[in-house]
Coordinates of C-alpha atoms (C1' of nucleotides) in Angstrom, one line a residue:
Chain J
X377 CA -2.3 10.1 15.0
X378 CA -3.5 6.2 15.5
X379 CA -5.7 6.4 19.3
X380 CA -7.0 9.2 21.2
X381 CA -5.0 7.6 23.8
X382 CA -6.7 7.1 27.3
X383 CA -4.0 8.5 30.3
X384 CA -2.3 4.7 30.5
X385 CA 1.2 4.1 32.8
X386 CA 3.9 4.9 30.3
X387 CA 6.2 2.9 32.0
X388 CA 3.8 -0.4 31.7
X389 CA 4.0 0.4 27.4
X390 CA 7.6 0.5 27.8
X391 CA 7.5 -3.0 29.5
X392 CA 5.8 -4.4 26.2
X393 CA 7.5 -2.1 23.9
X394 CA 10.3 -4.0 24.8
X395 CA 8.5 -7.5 24.3
X396 CA 7.4 -6.9 20.9
X397 CA 10.6 -5.0 20.0
X398 CA 12.3 -8.3 21.1
X399 CA 10.4 -11.3 19.7
X400 CA 7.9 -9.8 17.4
X401 CA 4.2 -9.4 16.8
X402 CA 3.8 -13.5 16.7
X403 CA 6.8 -14.2 18.4
X404 CA 5.2 -12.5 22.1
X405 CA 3.2 -14.5 23.9
X406 CA 0.4 -13.4 26.5
X407 CA 2.7 -15.2 28.9
X408 CA 6.1 -12.9 28.0
X409 CA 4.0 -10.0 27.7
X410 CA 2.5 -10.9 31.2
X411 CA 5.9 -11.8 33.2
X412 CA 7.4 -8.2 31.4
X413 CA 4.1 -6.3 32.7
X414 CA 4.6 -7.8 36.1
X415 CA 0.7 -8.4 35.7
X416 CA -1.7 -11.5 34.5
X417 CA -2.4 -11.9 31.9
X418 CA -6.8 -11.4 33.0
X419 CA -5.3 -7.8 33.8
X420 CA -3.4 -7.2 30.6
X421 CA -6.6 -8.4 29.3
X422 CA -8.6 -5.5 31.2
X423 CA -6.5 -2.8 30.3
X424 CA -5.8 -3.5 26.8
X425 CA -9.9 -5.5 25.9
X426 CA -8.7 -5.5 22.1
X427 CA -5.5 -8.4 23.2
X428 CA -2.2 -8.7 21.9
X429 CA -3.1 -7.1 18.8
X430 CA -4.2 -3.4 21.2
X431 CA -1.0 -4.2 23.2
X432 CA 0.9 -3.9 19.9
X433 CA -1.4 -0.9 18.3
X434 CA -1.1 0.9 21.7
X435 CA 3.0 0.8 21.8
X436 CA 3.2 1.5 17.8
X437 CA 1.3 4.7 19.1
X438 CA 3.6 5.3 22.2
X439 CA 6.5 5.3 19.4
X440 CA 5.2 7.7 17.0
X441 CA 4.4 9.8 19.7
X442 CA 8.2 9.4 21.5
X443 CA 9.1 9.8 17.7
X444 CA 7.5 13.1 17.4
X445 CA 8.6 14.6 20.2
X446 CA 12.2 14.1 20.2
X447 CA 12.9 13.2 16.7
X448 CA 11.0 15.1 13.8
X449 CA 10.5 18.1 16.4
X450 CA 14.4 18.5 15.5
X451 CA 14.1 17.7 11.7
X452 CA 10.7 19.7 10.8
X453 CA 12.0 22.7 13.2
X454 CA 13.8 25.6 12.5
X455 CA 17.8 26.3 12.8
X456 CA 20.9 24.6 10.8
X457 CA 20.0 21.6 9.4
X458 CA 23.1 20.1 10.3
X459 CA 22.4 21.2 13.9
X460 CA 18.8 19.9 13.7
X461 CA 20.5 16.8 11.7
X462 CA 22.5 15.9 14.7
X463 CA 20.0 16.7 17.5
X464 CA 17.9 14.0 15.5
X465 CA 20.6 11.2 15.4
X466 CA 21.6 11.6 18.5
X467 CA 18.0 10.7 20.3
X468 CA 17.4 8.1 17.5
X469 CA 20.8 6.2 18.7
X470 CA 18.6 7.0 22.7
X471 CA 15.7 5.2 21.1
X472 CA 17.3 2.3 19.5
X473 CA 19.8 2.3 22.3
X474 CA 23.1 2.2 19.8
X475 CA 21.5 -0.5 17.7
X476 CA 20.4 -2.8 20.4
X477 CA 16.7 -2.4 20.0
X478 CA 14.8 -3.0 17.4
X479 CA 12.6 -1.0 15.6
X480 CA 8.1 -1.6 16.0
X481 CA 8.2 -0.5 12.4
X482 CA 10.2 -3.9 11.1
X483 CA 8.8 -6.3 14.3
X484 CA 5.2 -5.2 13.3
X485 CA 5.1 -5.1 9.4
X486 CA 5.8 -8.8 8.9
X487 CA 2.4 -9.9 6.9
X488 CA 1.3 -8.9 3.7
X489 CA -2.6 -9.4 3.1
X490 CA -3.3 -10.6 6.3
X491 CA -5.0 -8.6 9.8
X492 CA -3.2 -6.5 11.5
X493 CA -4.6 -3.0 11.6
X494 CA -0.9 -1.9 12.2
X495 CA -0.1 -1.5 8.8
X496 CA -1.3 2.3 8.9
X497 CA 0.8 3.4 11.8
X498 CA 4.1 2.0 9.9
X499 CA 3.3 3.4 6.8
X500 CA 2.6 6.8 9.0
X501 CA 5.6 6.4 10.4
X502 CA 8.1 5.2 8.0
X503 CA 6.7 8.3 6.0
X504 CA 6.9 11.3 9.0
X505 CA 10.7 10.0 9.4
X506 CA 11.0 10.2 5.6
X507 CA 9.1 13.4 4.9
X508 CA 11.5 15.1 8.3
X509 CA 14.6 13.6 6.7
X510 CA 13.5 15.3 3.6
X511 CA 12.9 19.2 4.7
X512 CA 16.3 18.7 6.1
X513 CA 17.9 18.2 2.7
X514 CA 16.1 20.9 1.2
X515 CA 16.8 23.4 3.7
X516 CA 20.9 22.0 3.0
X517 CA 19.7 23.3 -0.5
X518 CA 18.7 20.1 -1.9
X519 CA 16.0 20.2 -4.8
X520 CA 13.0 18.1 -4.0
X521 CA 13.6 15.2 -6.2
X522 CA 17.1 14.5 -4.7
X523 CA 15.6 15.7 -1.5
X524 CA 13.3 12.7 -1.1
X525 CA 15.7 10.3 -2.6
X526 CA 18.5 11.0 0.1
X527 CA 15.9 10.7 2.5
X528 CA 14.6 7.5 1.2
X529 CA 18.2 6.4 1.6
X530 CA 19.0 7.7 4.8
X531 CA 16.0 6.0 6.8
X532 CA 16.8 3.2 4.7
X533 CA 20.4 3.1 5.9
X534 CA 19.1 3.8 9.5
X535 CA 16.7 0.7 9.4
X536 CA 19.4 -1.6 7.3
X537 CA 21.9 -0.3 10.1
X538 CA 19.4 -2.1 12.9
X539 CA 18.5 -5.1 10.8
X540 CA 22.5 -5.8 10.8
X541 CA 23.2 -5.0 13.8
X542 CA 20.4 -7.4 15.3
X543 CA 21.5 -10.5 12.7
X544 CA 25.0 -10.2 13.6
X545 CA 24.9 -9.5 17.6
X546 CA 27.3 -6.4 17.0
X547 CA 26.2 -2.6 17.4
X548 CA 28.9 -1.2 14.9
X549 CA 26.9 -1.6 11.7
X550 CA 24.2 0.5 13.6
X551 CA 26.9 3.3 14.1
X552 CA 28.4 3.4 10.9
X553 CA 25.0 3.5 9.2
X554 CA 24.3 6.3 11.4
X555 CA 27.1 8.2 10.8
X556 CA 26.4 8.2 7.4
X557 CA 23.4 9.4 7.5
X558 CA 25.0 13.2 7.6
X559 CA 26.7 12.9 4.4
X560 CA 23.8 11.3 2.4
X561 CA 21.5 14.1 3.4
X562 CA 23.6 16.8 3.4
X563 CA 25.9 16.1 0.2
X564 CA 26.9 19.9 -1.4
X565 CA 28.2 20.5 2.2
X566 CA 29.9 17.9 3.7
X567 CA 32.7 16.2 1.8
X568 CA 33.7 12.6 2.7
X569 CA 36.4 12.0 5.1
X570 CA 36.3 16.2 6.2
X571 CA 36.4 16.5 9.9
X572 CA 33.0 16.0 10.7
Chain C
X307 CA 28.2 -23.7 5.0
X308 CA 25.6 -25.1 7.5
X309 CA 24.5 -28.7 6.7
X310 CA 26.1 -31.0 3.7
X311 CA 22.2 -31.4 2.5
X312 CA 20.7 -34.2 1.0
X313 CA 19.2 -34.5 -2.3
X314 CA 16.1 -32.3 -1.9
X315 CA 13.7 -31.2 -4.1
X316 CA 14.4 -27.5 -4.9
X317 CA 10.5 -26.7 -5.6
X318 CA 9.5 -27.6 -2.2
X319 CA 12.3 -25.5 -0.3
X320 CA 11.5 -22.9 -2.6
X321 CA 7.7 -22.6 -1.2
X322 CA 8.3 -23.4 2.2
X323 CA 10.8 -20.2 2.0
X324 CA 8.3 -18.3 0.4
X325 CA 6.4 -19.0 4.0
X326 CA 9.1 -18.2 6.2
X327 CA 9.9 -14.2 4.2
X328 CA 6.4 -13.8 4.3
X329 CA 5.1 -14.9 7.8
X330 CA 8.1 -15.0 9.5
X331 CA 9.7 -17.6 11.6
X332 CA 6.4 -17.4 14.4
X333 CA 4.3 -16.8 12.1
X334 CA 4.8 -19.1 10.2
X335 CA 2.4 -22.3 11.1
X336 CA 3.0 -26.0 10.0
X337 CA -0.5 -25.7 8.6
X338 CA 0.9 -22.8 6.6
X339 CA 4.0 -24.6 5.5
X340 CA 1.9 -27.7 4.5
X341 CA -0.4 -25.8 2.3
X342 CA 2.2 -24.1 0.3
X343 CA 4.1 -27.2 0.1
X344 CA 0.8 -29.5 -1.2
X345 CA 2.1 -32.0 1.6
X346 CA 0.5 -33.4 5.0
X347 CA 2.1 -32.2 8.2
X348 CA 3.1 -36.0 8.8
X349 CA 4.6 -35.3 5.3
X350 CA 6.9 -32.4 6.1
X351 CA 7.9 -34.5 9.0
X352 CA 9.4 -37.4 7.2
X353 CA 11.1 -35.0 5.0
X354 CA 12.5 -32.7 7.8
X355 CA 12.7 -35.0 11.6
X356 CA 13.8 -31.4 13.5
X357 CA 10.4 -30.0 12.3
X358 CA 10.1 -26.0 11.9
X359 CA 12.8 -25.0 13.3
X360 CA 14.9 -27.6 10.3
X361 CA 12.7 -26.1 8.2
X362 CA 13.8 -22.8 8.5
X363 CA 17.4 -23.8 8.8
X364 CA 17.7 -25.3 5.3
X365 CA 15.9 -22.7 3.6
X366 CA 18.6 -20.3 5.2
X367 CA 20.8 -22.5 3.6
X368 CA 19.4 -22.7 0.3
X369 CA 19.3 -19.0 0.3
X370 CA 23.0 -18.7 0.9
X371 CA 23.7 -21.4 -2.0
X372 CA 21.7 -19.1 -4.0
X373 CA 23.9 -15.9 -3.0
X374 CA 26.8 -17.8 -3.6
X375 CA 25.8 -18.9 -6.6
X376 CA 24.3 -15.9 -8.9
X377 CA 25.0 -12.9 -6.4
X378 CA 28.8 -13.4 -4.4
X379 CA 30.3 -15.0 -7.4
X380 CA 29.9 -12.0 -9.2
X381 CA 30.9 -9.5 -6.3
X382 CA 34.3 -11.7 -5.9
X383 CA 34.8 -12.7 -9.6
X384 CA 37.2 -11.0 -12.0
X385 CA 36.3 -8.0 -14.2
X386 CA 35.4 -4.4 -14.2
X387 CA 33.8 -3.6 -10.6
X388 CA 31.1 -1.7 -12.2
X389 CA 30.0 -4.3 -14.4
X390 CA 30.6 -7.1 -11.4
X391 CA 28.3 -4.9 -9.0
X392 CA 25.8 -4.4 -11.6
X393 CA 25.7 -7.9 -12.0
X394 CA 25.1 -8.6 -8.7
X395 CA 22.4 -5.8 -7.8
X396 CA 20.4 -7.1 -11.3
X397 CA 20.5 -10.6 -9.5
X398 CA 19.5 -9.0 -6.1
X399 CA 16.7 -7.4 -8.0
X400 CA 15.3 -10.3 -9.2
X401 CA 15.8 -12.8 -5.5
X402 CA 13.8 -10.1 -3.6
X403 CA 11.5 -9.4 -6.6
X404 CA 12.3 -5.9 -7.0
X405 CA 11.3 -5.5 -3.0
X406 CA 8.2 -7.5 -2.9
X407 CA 9.8 -10.4 -1.4
X408 CA 11.4 -9.9 2.3
X409 CA 14.8 -11.2 3.2
X410 CA 15.3 -14.1 5.1
X411 CA 18.1 -12.8 7.2
X412 CA 15.5 -10.1 8.3
X413 CA 12.8 -12.2 9.2
X414 CA 14.7 -15.0 10.5
X415 CA 16.9 -13.1 13.5
X416 CA 14.1 -12.0 15.7
X417 CA 14.8 -13.0 19.1
X418 CA 18.0 -12.1 20.7
X419 CA 19.2 -15.1 23.3
X420 CA 16.6 -17.8 22.9
X421 CA 16.8 -20.6 20.8
X422 CA 17.1 -20.8 17.2
X423 CA 20.3 -21.6 15.7
X424 CA 19.8 -19.9 12.3
X425 CA 22.3 -17.3 13.9
X426 CA 25.8 -18.5 12.9
X427 CA 24.0 -18.7 9.4
X428 CA 22.3 -15.1 9.6
X429 CA 25.6 -13.6 10.7
X430 CA 27.5 -15.9 8.0
X431 CA 25.0 -14.8 5.6
X432 CA 25.3 -11.0 6.5
X433 CA 29.3 -11.2 6.5
X434 CA 29.3 -12.9 3.2
X435 CA 27.5 -9.9 1.5
X436 CA 29.4 -7.4 3.5
X437 CA 32.7 -9.0 1.7
X438 CA 31.7 -9.5 -1.2
X439 CA 30.9 -5.8 -1.1
X440 CA 33.5 -4.6 0.3
X441 CA 35.8 -6.1 -1.9
X442 CA 34.0 -4.9 -5.3
X443 CA 35.3 -1.2 -3.3
X444 CA 38.9 -1.8 -3.1
X445 CA 38.9 -3.0 -6.7
X446 CA 37.6 0.3 -7.5
X447 CA 40.1 2.0 -5.6
X448 CA 39.1 2.4 -2.2
X449 CA 41.1 2.0 1.3
X450 CA 40.3 -0.7 3.3
X451 CA 38.5 0.7 5.5
X452 CA 36.7 3.1 3.5
X453 CA 35.9 -0.2 1.4
X454 CA 34.9 -1.6 4.8
X455 CA 32.3 1.5 5.7
X456 CA 31.3 1.4 2.4
X457 CA 29.9 -2.0 2.7
X458 CA 28.2 -1.7 5.1
X459 CA 26.2 0.7 4.0
X460 CA 25.3 -0.9 1.0
X461 CA 24.1 -3.9 2.9
X462 CA 22.4 -1.4 5.2
X463 CA 20.8 0.4 1.9
X464 CA 19.7 -3.0 0.6
X465 CA 17.9 -4.5 3.7
X466 CA 16.8 -1.1 5.0
X467 CA 15.3 -0.4 1.3
X468 CA 13.5 -3.9 2.1
X469 CA 12.3 -3.0 5.7
X470 CA 10.9 0.0 4.2
X471 CA 9.1 -1.4 1.2
X472 CA 7.2 -3.8 3.0
X473 CA 6.0 -1.5 5.4
X474 CA 4.9 1.1 3.6
X475 CA 3.5 -1.9 1.0
X476 CA 5.8 0.3 -1.8
X477 CA 8.4 -1.1 -3.7
X478 CA 9.9 2.6 -4.9
X479 CA 12.1 2.4 -2.4
X480 CA 13.5 -0.5 -2.4
X481 CA 14.4 0.5 -6.0
X482 CA 15.6 3.6 -5.0
X483 CA 18.1 1.8 -2.2
X484 CA 19.3 -0.3 -5.1
X485 CA 20.2 2.3 -7.1
X486 CA 22.3 3.9 -4.6
X487 CA 24.5 1.2 -3.7
X488 CA 26.9 1.5 -7.0
X489 CA 27.7 5.3 -5.7
X490 CA 28.1 4.4 -2.2
X491 CA 30.8 1.9 -3.0
X492 CA 32.4 3.7 -5.7
X493 CA 32.1 7.0 -5.2
X494 CA 35.2 7.7 -6.7
X495 CA 34.5 6.9 -10.1
X496 CA 30.9 8.2 -9.8
X497 CA 29.4 11.7 -9.5
X498 CA 25.9 12.1 -8.5
X499 CA 23.5 12.6 -10.6
X500 CA 25.4 11.5 -13.9
X501 CA 24.6 9.5 -16.2
X502 CA 24.5 6.3 -14.6
Chain M
dG214 C1' 7.0 -41.7 1.4
dT215 C1' 2.4 -39.8 1.9
dC216 C1' -1.6 -40.2 4.3
dT217 C1' -5.7 -40.5 8.2
dA218 C1' -5.6 -39.6 13.1
dT219 C1' -4.8 -38.0 16.9
dA220 C1' -2.0 -36.8 21.6
dA221 C1' 0.3 -33.2 24.1
dC222 C1' 0.5 -28.7 24.9
dA223 C1' 0.6 -23.8 24.2
dG224 C1' -1.3 -19.6 22.6
dG225 C1' -5.3 -16.4 23.2
dA226 C1' -9.0 -15.1 25.4
dT227 C1' -12.6 -15.5 29.9
dA228 C1' -15.4 -16.0 34.3
dG229 C1' -16.0 -14.5 38.5
dA230 C1' -14.0 -14.4 43.1
dC231 C1' -12.4 -11.0 46.4
Chain P
dG1161 C1' -8.3 -3.6 38.7
dT1162 C1' -6.2 -7.4 40.2
dC1163 C1' -6.0 -12.3 40.8
dT1164 C1' -6.9 -17.8 40.6
dA1165 C1' -8.7 -21.1 37.4
dT1166 C1' -10.4 -22.3 33.0
dC1167 C1' -11.9 -22.2 28.3
dC1168 C1' -11.0 -23.4 23.2
dT1169 C1' -8.3 -23.1 19.3
dG1170 C1' -4.8 -23.7 17.1
dT1171 C1' -0.1 -25.6 16.6
dT1172 C1' 3.3 -28.9 17.0
dA1173 C1' 4.4 -33.5 17.1
dT1174 C1' 3.7 -38.7 16.5
dA1175 C1' 1.5 -43.6 15.7
dG1176 C1' 0.2 -46.8 12.4
dA1177 C1' -2.7 -47.6 7.8
dC1178 C1' -1.5 -47.8 2.9

DNA sequence: GTCTATAACAGGATAGAC
DNA sequence: GTCTATCCTGTTATAGAC
């Protein structure tokens, strides 16, 4: 999506992503990133000539790729909508460590008109997830317009749950919101309070 | 809640809040804040001896006070649940400028264990809003446990909608999420797709 | 109370040795 | 490719005149 991606150490990217997810783009200093990576700042600049912006860029591309492989593939795949959705939600719970880890889409989208070329990646990430949820809703029988509405609400529940979990220092809001997503997307086939 | 609050220029606080909401805590430099306030950096330090942290602290206290006066007062007031909720949602739409302005609760909650004494304010803000929504749900007939779940989902919809709107540069997700809140809180009395 | 000026420091980024 | 050492800029913060 974003960059052709040369071969790079996945472990390194994971460490860098962790810093960005915890500190945000501005909050993450090169010292933080170097410490987490176990490298010197100059070494990071050898891997990322574009500096911090490139690190964030690749971290985002990495996350989007993981999303595509572990979440979207289920949402957009074949099979029963509810089963597909459960697979995707289970992997989302893993990705966000049950609400303990923030989302790069939120952490990298702060400033409005300024620099940051992340905007297109962030936008694409939200759109891809929304589309995936919408497909599940349509496959479950929702009309196109209703499916779109439900998908937006589902994405908002996911990210709102993450924001709440981080802000309150409590992962329960995230769990609550995740469990609300099936009802939100598939209300025709599920009744509130049923066996789940 | 946070500080006794000496008499301070509301206009100044509004300007500073705007910078924090747009740039985030780390992204907001003193130069940004001074420019927005129309003051010199040293003047800001005269008003806020505690520096940037105090500015953010007071901005948050300010926002919480506005919330209490314009949102919570309706949610926790008397009258028909739906009418109270509509009042609160209308004011929320104003506060967030229909999704164009981010929420301080999100912008100030980034780092986990670090410094930042905002955590208690952020937590209190989420809790107060959740409690207000829960009260509306209970008054509309929901059981205590169901009301709590619905309230968490409503808060998540609100903040998730804001995150989406900012990330996608489009206010429609925010509007969609706002309109989903009544259904979420009052599902017993409203059916999806009714006249609103 | 607000200004000009500046000190003290951290952050991002490079040079060059190995 | 990774290190040590360093530069330069922007940032936080303070001193002192008005």
